[in-house]
Amino acid sequence: MVRRPSRIVLVAALGLALIAPVQSRAEEQSTSAPPYLLVRSLQAIQDKVIAGDLESLEIQRYLLNEIDRRLRTVDMAVFEDPRNVDAALIFAMSGGNPETLDILAERDVEGNFDNRVTSILRRYLSGRGATALRQLKEVVPEYRNTRIGPYLELIGANALMESETDAALKFFDWARVEAPGSIVEEAALRRSLAITSQKGDAARALPYARRYARRFMNSPYASQFADIFVALAIDHKEAMPPPEIMAVLSLIERKRQREIYLRLGRRAAINGDKPLAEFAALQARRLSRSEDKGQLALAKLYDGLVNVPTDGVEKVLRKLADIPDASLSPKDRFLRDAARIVGQEVLKPPSAESLRQVRRDMVDKEYRDMMSERVAKAAENAARLGASLPDPITRPEDLPLETRKAALDERLDRIDDFVSLGRSKLKDIDALLSTESH
């Protein structure tokens, strides 16, 4: 314990010693290298980020700022080299400052930039992509299989996503084919999955899901894939049975599989989808080790939530009570407590008032039955009615068995309504809590 501070100081000193020459070389290169070399470095760094190297995010920020500064001050003669023109356009489409493209377009008196491309990008980057759709469809195919082709395909697909989904999917397919393993392919696959999932086209969505699961689960955007995949499994159960879910998630390493199963279990539990929630909880437990107490607690919670309105209510309540607060997030503690309230409501005995209401309903039904057959069997029905009506209710246990069963049925119907209303509230509150947590 005494040596730890000195060890930390040593590691920090070594880190600074390693970083300093790298940053020094980057700064030296940025003052002399042409724009296309700087942008090539940016592309390499972005591809490392989506491969899971999150430490490269800081380098990416540095390069974006440095390339922006360089493009604003560079001699316009450098754009006589088409590689530098493409570099400036790729920079704008890769998270660069859109105002820099405006500056370059205004300074381009020699016509090195294609005005159609700069016009499309300037409108798209200023939030007016819908006004460039016709031009996009004409220009993007011309640049296919060029340096800027995959980026233009991605921009075009993004602009078309809301209005022309089939055309957008074609652009996304071209983008990922032209730039395999890159940040462009990652974005194209993720957004193609989003489009096909929203359309309910599971047949087209599943191949995108499999490709993404194989290639990009280390991306910082993989959580978006997880959310889309869970929504697909929840909303399209016929096309996504458990074996299909397992086939896709088997392509992912164990911890990430478990995370997605827990997300699926949570959504299924809130929706009241008992088979799917139990399946997801079982898979999450299978992928957990004994020391993964938090994940095991979540699996138990989601399994318990869907079993509240069933015969084993007392057992479920005991299971929920055994889950420690420390194992749950605030949102999951809320879900557990709400489930316990529902379970306690289920266990309450029927009140005398509910029994009286059932008796009144039964009398009304018998009266209607009698009136419908009165012409043919008036005397017989009158006798049957008189014999079947119970004495005025004094105590619930004095009622006929049929009446008590009917009272219980009505109470269960009311509980179902209560549970449905509770789930609706849970969804609303869960959505609110999710928004606040981001």
XYZ file of C-alpha atoms in Angstrom:
438
model
C 0.000 0.000 0.000
C 2.860 2.365 0.765
C 4.419 1.909 -2.667
C 1.272 2.578 -4.698
C 1.591 6.415 -4.940
C 5.153 6.170 -6.235
C 4.040 3.531 -8.762
C 1.265 5.813 -10.026
C 3.713 8.709 -10.368
C 6.101 6.478 -12.320
C 3.342 5.321 -14.719
C 2.189 8.902 -15.264
C 5.736 10.055 -15.976
C 6.263 7.260 -18.482
C 2.950 8.120 -20.155
C 3.931 11.755 -20.554
C 7.310 10.741 -21.922
C 5.651 8.564 -24.547
C 2.954 11.068 -25.504
C 5.239 14.084 -25.867
C 7.248 12.878 -28.889
C 4.084 11.585 -30.627
C 2.324 14.922 -30.249
C 5.504 16.734 -31.248
C 5.754 14.695 -34.455
C 2.060 15.260 -35.200
C 2.465 19.025 -34.783
C 5.588 19.013 -36.959
C 3.789 17.019 -39.666
C 0.703 19.261 -39.549
C 2.759 22.342 -40.425
C 4.352 20.773 -43.496
C 2.226 17.866 -44.732
C -0.318 18.453 -47.506
C -4.006 18.242 -46.491
C -4.522 14.824 -48.049
C -1.904 13.247 -45.765
C -3.480 14.803 -42.676
C -6.930 13.569 -43.701
C -5.500 10.132 -44.394
C -4.244 10.109 -40.791
C -7.703 11.199 -39.613
C -9.314 8.308 -41.506
C -6.908 5.820 -39.940
C -7.621 7.176 -36.459
C -11.399 7.057 -36.974
C -11.158 3.454 -38.120
C -9.210 2.654 -34.942
C -11.948 4.269 -32.863
C -14.723 2.125 -34.329
C -12.477 -0.920 -33.836
C -12.590 -0.169 -30.108
C -9.503 1.990 -29.525
C -11.234 4.686 -27.487
C -7.920 6.278 -26.549
C -7.737 7.456 -30.172
C -10.727 9.751 -29.602
C -8.425 12.408 -28.190
C -6.135 12.153 -31.219
C -9.185 12.415 -33.476
C -10.233 15.661 -31.787
C -6.723 17.032 -32.148
C -6.568 16.154 -35.852
C -9.990 17.644 -36.591
C -8.924 20.929 -35.009
C -5.519 20.912 -36.683
C -6.869 20.085 -40.157
C -9.492 22.791 -39.756
C -6.827 25.365 -38.861
C -4.642 24.223 -41.740
C -7.385 24.343 -44.394
C -8.391 27.851 -43.376
C -4.855 29.181 -43.816
C -3.548 27.075 -46.702
C -2.566 28.550 -50.077
C -5.409 27.739 -52.486
C -2.810 26.530 -54.996
C -2.596 23.235 -53.080
C -6.054 22.368 -54.432
C -4.656 22.032 -57.906
C -3.877 18.536 -56.621
C -7.218 16.639 -56.712
C -6.149 14.622 -53.667
C -6.276 17.783 -51.564
C -9.710 18.691 -52.946
C -10.988 15.255 -51.976
C -9.324 15.605 -48.580
C -11.169 18.855 -47.861
C -14.495 17.256 -48.827
C -13.823 14.116 -46.772
C -12.891 16.313 -43.802
C -16.254 18.084 -44.067
C -18.074 14.727 -44.214
C -16.076 13.246 -41.308
C -17.087 15.590 -38.528
C -15.055 18.605 -39.625
C -16.133 22.216 -39.249
C -18.753 22.872 -41.985
C -17.909 26.580 -42.019
C -14.470 25.718 -43.386
C -16.045 24.223 -46.498
C -17.983 27.472 -46.976
C -14.710 29.413 -46.839
C -12.970 27.118 -49.328
C -15.917 27.178 -51.746
C -15.943 30.985 -51.730
C -12.170 31.163 -52.324
C -12.193 28.616 -55.150
C -11.846 30.998 -58.097
C -9.967 28.386 -60.157
C -12.851 25.912 -60.111
C -10.938 23.076 -58.477
C -14.002 22.057 -56.456
C -17.104 20.584 -58.119
C -19.782 23.187 -57.373
C -22.468 20.517 -57.369
C -20.729 18.593 -54.600
C -19.982 21.649 -52.469
C -23.579 22.836 -52.916
C -24.953 19.475 -51.765
C -22.636 19.302 -48.771
C -23.201 22.883 -47.688
C -26.950 22.357 -47.695
C -26.743 18.980 -45.973
C -24.335 20.168 -43.280
C -26.528 23.197 -42.544
C -29.565 20.980 -41.970
C -31.151 21.519 -45.397
C -30.395 18.124 -46.896
C -34.021 17.661 -47.994
C -33.545 20.500 -50.492
C -30.705 18.622 -52.216
C -32.357 15.233 -52.782
C -32.766 15.548 -56.559
C -29.184 16.720 -56.984
C -27.917 13.981 -54.671
C -29.522 11.253 -56.767
C -27.873 12.660 -59.884
C -24.401 13.407 -58.536
C -23.690 10.582 -56.076
C -23.596 7.773 -58.702
C -21.066 9.789 -60.737
C -18.587 9.643 -57.857
C -19.000 5.931 -57.192
C -15.641 4.121 -56.805
C -13.743 7.361 -56.165
C -12.027 8.587 -53.002
C -15.061 10.583 -51.883
C -17.593 8.051 -53.217
C -18.329 6.147 -49.965
C -18.738 9.390 -48.017
C -21.131 10.843 -50.593
C -23.101 7.585 -50.583
C -23.395 7.851 -46.799
C -24.475 11.497 -46.962
C -27.013 10.691 -49.677
C -28.445 7.774 -47.710
C -28.748 9.883 -44.562
C -30.651 12.544 -46.493
C -33.012 9.955 -48.020
C -33.684 7.912 -44.861
C -36.966 9.596 -43.974
C -38.527 9.979 -47.417
C -37.138 7.197 -49.653
C -35.991 4.286 -47.541
C -35.324 1.875 -50.419
C -33.093 4.406 -52.192
C -31.333 5.103 -48.878
C -30.643 1.400 -48.360
C -29.074 1.147 -51.826
C -26.787 4.083 -51.050
C -25.863 2.543 -47.681
C -25.046 -0.768 -49.393
C -22.745 0.974 -51.880
C -21.062 2.938 -49.085
C -20.206 -0.130 -47.002
C -19.045 -2.150 -50.028
C -16.716 0.660 -51.142
C -15.212 1.228 -47.675
C -14.998 -2.130 -45.851
C -13.806 -2.047 -42.255
C -14.091 1.733 -42.042
C -16.212 4.112 -40.016
C -18.304 4.490 -43.183
C -19.177 0.778 -43.228
C -19.974 0.834 -39.504
C -22.397 3.749 -39.903
C -23.952 2.260 -43.053
C -24.629 -1.104 -41.399
C -26.029 0.443 -38.226
C -28.376 2.778 -40.092
C -29.454 0.081 -42.558
C -30.434 -2.044 -39.570
C -32.376 0.892 -38.114
C -34.323 1.451 -41.356
C -35.237 -2.195 -41.911
C -36.169 -2.673 -38.244
C -38.483 0.336 -38.263
C -40.133 -1.000 -41.419
C -40.590 -4.393 -39.788
C -38.547 -6.014 -42.560
C -36.823 -8.638 -40.431
C -35.703 -10.630 -43.480
C -33.481 -7.724 -44.557
C -32.636 -6.579 -41.030
C -31.112 -9.860 -39.858
C -28.221 -9.943 -42.378
C -27.294 -6.387 -41.341
C -27.460 -7.424 -37.678
C -25.193 -10.417 -38.274
C -22.615 -8.355 -40.178
C -22.563 -5.679 -37.497
C -22.302 -8.268 -34.710
C -19.309 -9.899 -36.420
C -17.446 -6.698 -37.275
C -18.206 -3.719 -35.070
C -19.234 -4.686 -31.532
C -16.193 -2.821 -30.180
C -17.424 0.433 -31.710
C -18.489 3.204 -29.312
C -21.772 3.200 -31.273
C -22.468 -0.496 -30.572
C -24.982 0.432 -27.862
C -27.181 1.866 -30.622
C -27.002 -1.493 -32.389
C -28.051 -3.197 -29.148
C -31.088 -0.927 -28.761
C -32.160 -1.477 -32.381
C -31.708 -5.246 -32.112
C -33.729 -5.429 -28.888
C -36.539 -3.392 -30.459
C -36.526 -5.755 -33.451
C -36.811 -8.796 -31.170
C -39.614 -7.198 -29.118
C -41.698 -5.851 -31.998
C -41.299 -8.724 -34.472
C -41.358 -11.908 -32.415
C -42.563 -14.086 -35.280
C -39.514 -13.241 -37.374
C -37.163 -13.227 -34.371
C -37.780 -16.404 -32.345
C -35.296 -17.260 -29.569
C -33.107 -19.490 -31.816
C -32.645 -16.587 -34.259
C -31.792 -14.201 -31.422
C -29.233 -16.673 -30.087
C -27.732 -17.195 -33.553
C -27.038 -13.470 -33.964
C -25.794 -12.866 -30.434
C -23.554 -15.941 -30.524
C -21.306 -13.894 -32.829
C -20.562 -11.534 -29.919
C -18.270 -12.059 -26.955
C -19.816 -13.237 -23.688
C -20.085 -9.992 -21.717
C -21.694 -8.077 -24.560
C -24.094 -10.948 -25.203
C -25.159 -10.816 -21.563
C -25.630 -7.051 -21.716
C -27.963 -7.352 -24.716
C -29.921 -10.212 -23.138
C -30.413 -8.076 -20.030
C -31.664 -5.183 -22.163
C -34.011 -7.584 -23.912
C -35.236 -9.004 -20.607
C -35.906 -5.546 -19.239
C -37.940 -4.453 -22.266
C -39.844 -7.742 -22.380
C -40.640 -7.543 -18.658
C -41.980 -4.007 -18.958
C -44.074 -5.094 -21.957
C -45.416 -8.101 -20.057
C -43.943 -10.565 -22.552
C -43.400 -13.474 -20.185
C -41.842 -16.044 -22.586
C -39.342 -13.549 -23.999
C -38.446 -12.114 -20.580
C -37.878 -15.589 -19.137
C -35.781 -16.592 -22.162
C -33.620 -13.461 -21.914
C -33.184 -13.857 -18.142
C -32.173 -17.507 -18.587
C -29.570 -16.601 -21.221
C -28.214 -13.762 -19.069
C -27.797 -16.171 -16.152
C -26.121 -18.719 -18.442
C -23.578 -16.112 -19.525
C -22.874 -14.926 -15.967
C -20.377 -16.260 -13.494
C -20.983 -16.595 -9.773
C -19.083 -13.370 -9.114
C -21.295 -11.391 -11.537
C -23.735 -10.559 -8.756
C -25.159 -7.409 -10.331
C -25.990 -9.129 -13.620
C -27.501 -12.140 -11.839
C -29.643 -9.803 -9.749
C -30.939 -8.085 -12.886
C -31.792 -11.433 -14.494
C -33.716 -12.407 -11.361
C -35.529 -9.070 -11.365
C -36.686 -9.251 -14.987
C -37.746 -12.874 -14.564
C -39.665 -11.913 -11.439
C -41.415 -8.941 -13.022
C -43.272 -11.055 -15.580
C -44.259 -13.667 -13.004
C -46.069 -11.264 -10.672
C -49.604 -11.723 -12.126
C -49.415 -15.556 -11.950
C -50.043 -18.275 -9.373
C -46.592 -18.042 -7.809
C -46.999 -14.463 -6.584
C -45.741 -15.056 -3.032
C -42.654 -16.853 -4.327
C -41.966 -14.025 -6.776
C -42.340 -11.413 -4.049
C -39.804 -13.272 -1.915
C -37.390 -13.388 -4.874
C -37.808 -9.660 -5.474
C -37.295 -8.887 -1.787
C -34.023 -10.837 -1.838
C -32.494 -8.578 -4.507
C -30.240 -6.032 -2.725
C -30.556 -2.357 -3.619
C -26.821 -2.164 -4.277
C -27.176 -4.555 -7.231
C -29.723 -2.365 -9.028
C -29.658 0.991 -10.758
C -32.253 3.603 -9.660
C -34.413 2.675 -12.669
C -34.304 -1.021 -11.828
C -35.020 -0.372 -8.147
C -38.120 1.494 -9.272
C -39.193 -1.451 -11.445
C -38.676 -3.886 -8.578
C -40.673 -1.766 -6.134
C -43.469 -1.299 -8.672
C -43.601 -5.066 -9.226
C -43.849 -5.653 -5.490
C -46.797 -3.254 -5.290
C -48.548 -5.119 -8.105
C -47.891 -8.460 -6.394
C -49.234 -7.228 -3.070
C -52.357 -5.993 -4.848
C -52.866 -9.443 -6.378
C -52.716 -11.108 -2.943
C -55.393 -8.920 -1.327
C -58.618 -10.883 -0.601
C -61.843 -9.849 -2.388
C -63.858 -7.214 -0.537
C -67.537 -7.565 0.339
C -68.327 -4.724 -2.083
C -66.827 -6.615 -5.028
C -68.899 -9.665 -4.092
C -72.085 -7.572 -3.951
C -71.348 -6.171 -7.386
C -70.907 -9.685 -8.781
C -74.204 -10.774 -7.245
C -75.975 -7.827 -8.893
C -74.370 -8.716 -12.229
C -75.484 -12.332 -11.895
C -79.057 -11.307 -11.101
C -79.116 -8.985 -14.110
C -77.859 -11.772 -16.374
C -80.469 -14.217 -15.115
C -83.147 -11.612 -15.659
C -82.042 -11.040 -19.250
C -81.947 -14.795 -19.898
C -85.421 -15.145 -18.494
C -86.850 -12.342 -20.644
C -85.336 -13.759 -23.829
C -87.176 -17.078 -23.335
C -90.252 -15.798 -21.549
C -92.708 -16.441 -24.364
C -91.873 -20.149 -24.565
C -91.013 -21.015 -20.968
C -92.348 -18.253 -18.734
C -93.443 -20.421 -15.847
C -90.408 -22.685 -15.911
C -87.963 -19.761 -16.037
C -89.750 -17.974 -13.230
C -89.408 -21.031 -11.016
C -85.754 -21.506 -11.945
C -85.010 -17.863 -11.239
C -86.597 -17.998 -7.834
C -84.656 -21.083 -6.882
C -81.337 -19.791 -8.109
C -81.240 -16.399 -6.470
C -79.273 -16.450 -3.198
C -80.385 -14.741 -0.046
C -79.180 -11.185 0.571
C -75.432 -11.224 1.155
C -74.252 -10.928 4.687
C -70.785 -12.524 4.618
C -68.616 -13.477 1.568
C -68.111 -17.037 2.831
C -71.908 -17.605 2.916
C -72.209 -17.085 -0.853
C -72.536 -19.983 -3.306
C -69.269 -21.205 -4.808
C -70.273 -19.937 -8.274
C -70.750 -16.410 -6.945
C -67.402 -16.418 -5.164
C -65.654 -17.685 -8.307
C -67.272 -14.960 -10.352
C -66.159 -12.386 -7.788
C -62.610 -13.689 -8.017
C -62.752 -13.572 -11.818
C -63.875 -9.958 -11.708
C -61.115 -9.118 -9.266
C -58.546 -10.772 -11.516
C -59.885 -8.738 -14.435
C -59.446 -5.592 -12.375
C -55.945 -6.683 -11.418
C -55.149 -7.262 -15.101
C -56.324 -3.716 -15.785
C -54.198 -2.504 -12.874
C -51.160 -4.399 -14.148
C -51.675 -3.083 -17.693
C -51.969 0.464 -16.391
C -48.891 -0.112 -14.245
C -46.892 -1.327 -17.225
C -47.971 1.698 -19.212
C -46.771 3.969 -16.404
C -43.538 1.964 -16.107
C -42.856 2.487 -19.818
C -43.462 6.234 -19.520
C -41.297 6.596 -16.410
C -38.611 4.299 -17.826
C -38.441 6.423 -20.972
C -38.188 9.578 -18.863
C -35.444 8.112 -16.675
C -33.555 6.914 -19.766
C -33.699 10.423 -21.227
C -32.458 11.986 -17.991
C -29.582 9.505 -17.730
C -28.102 10.537 -21.122
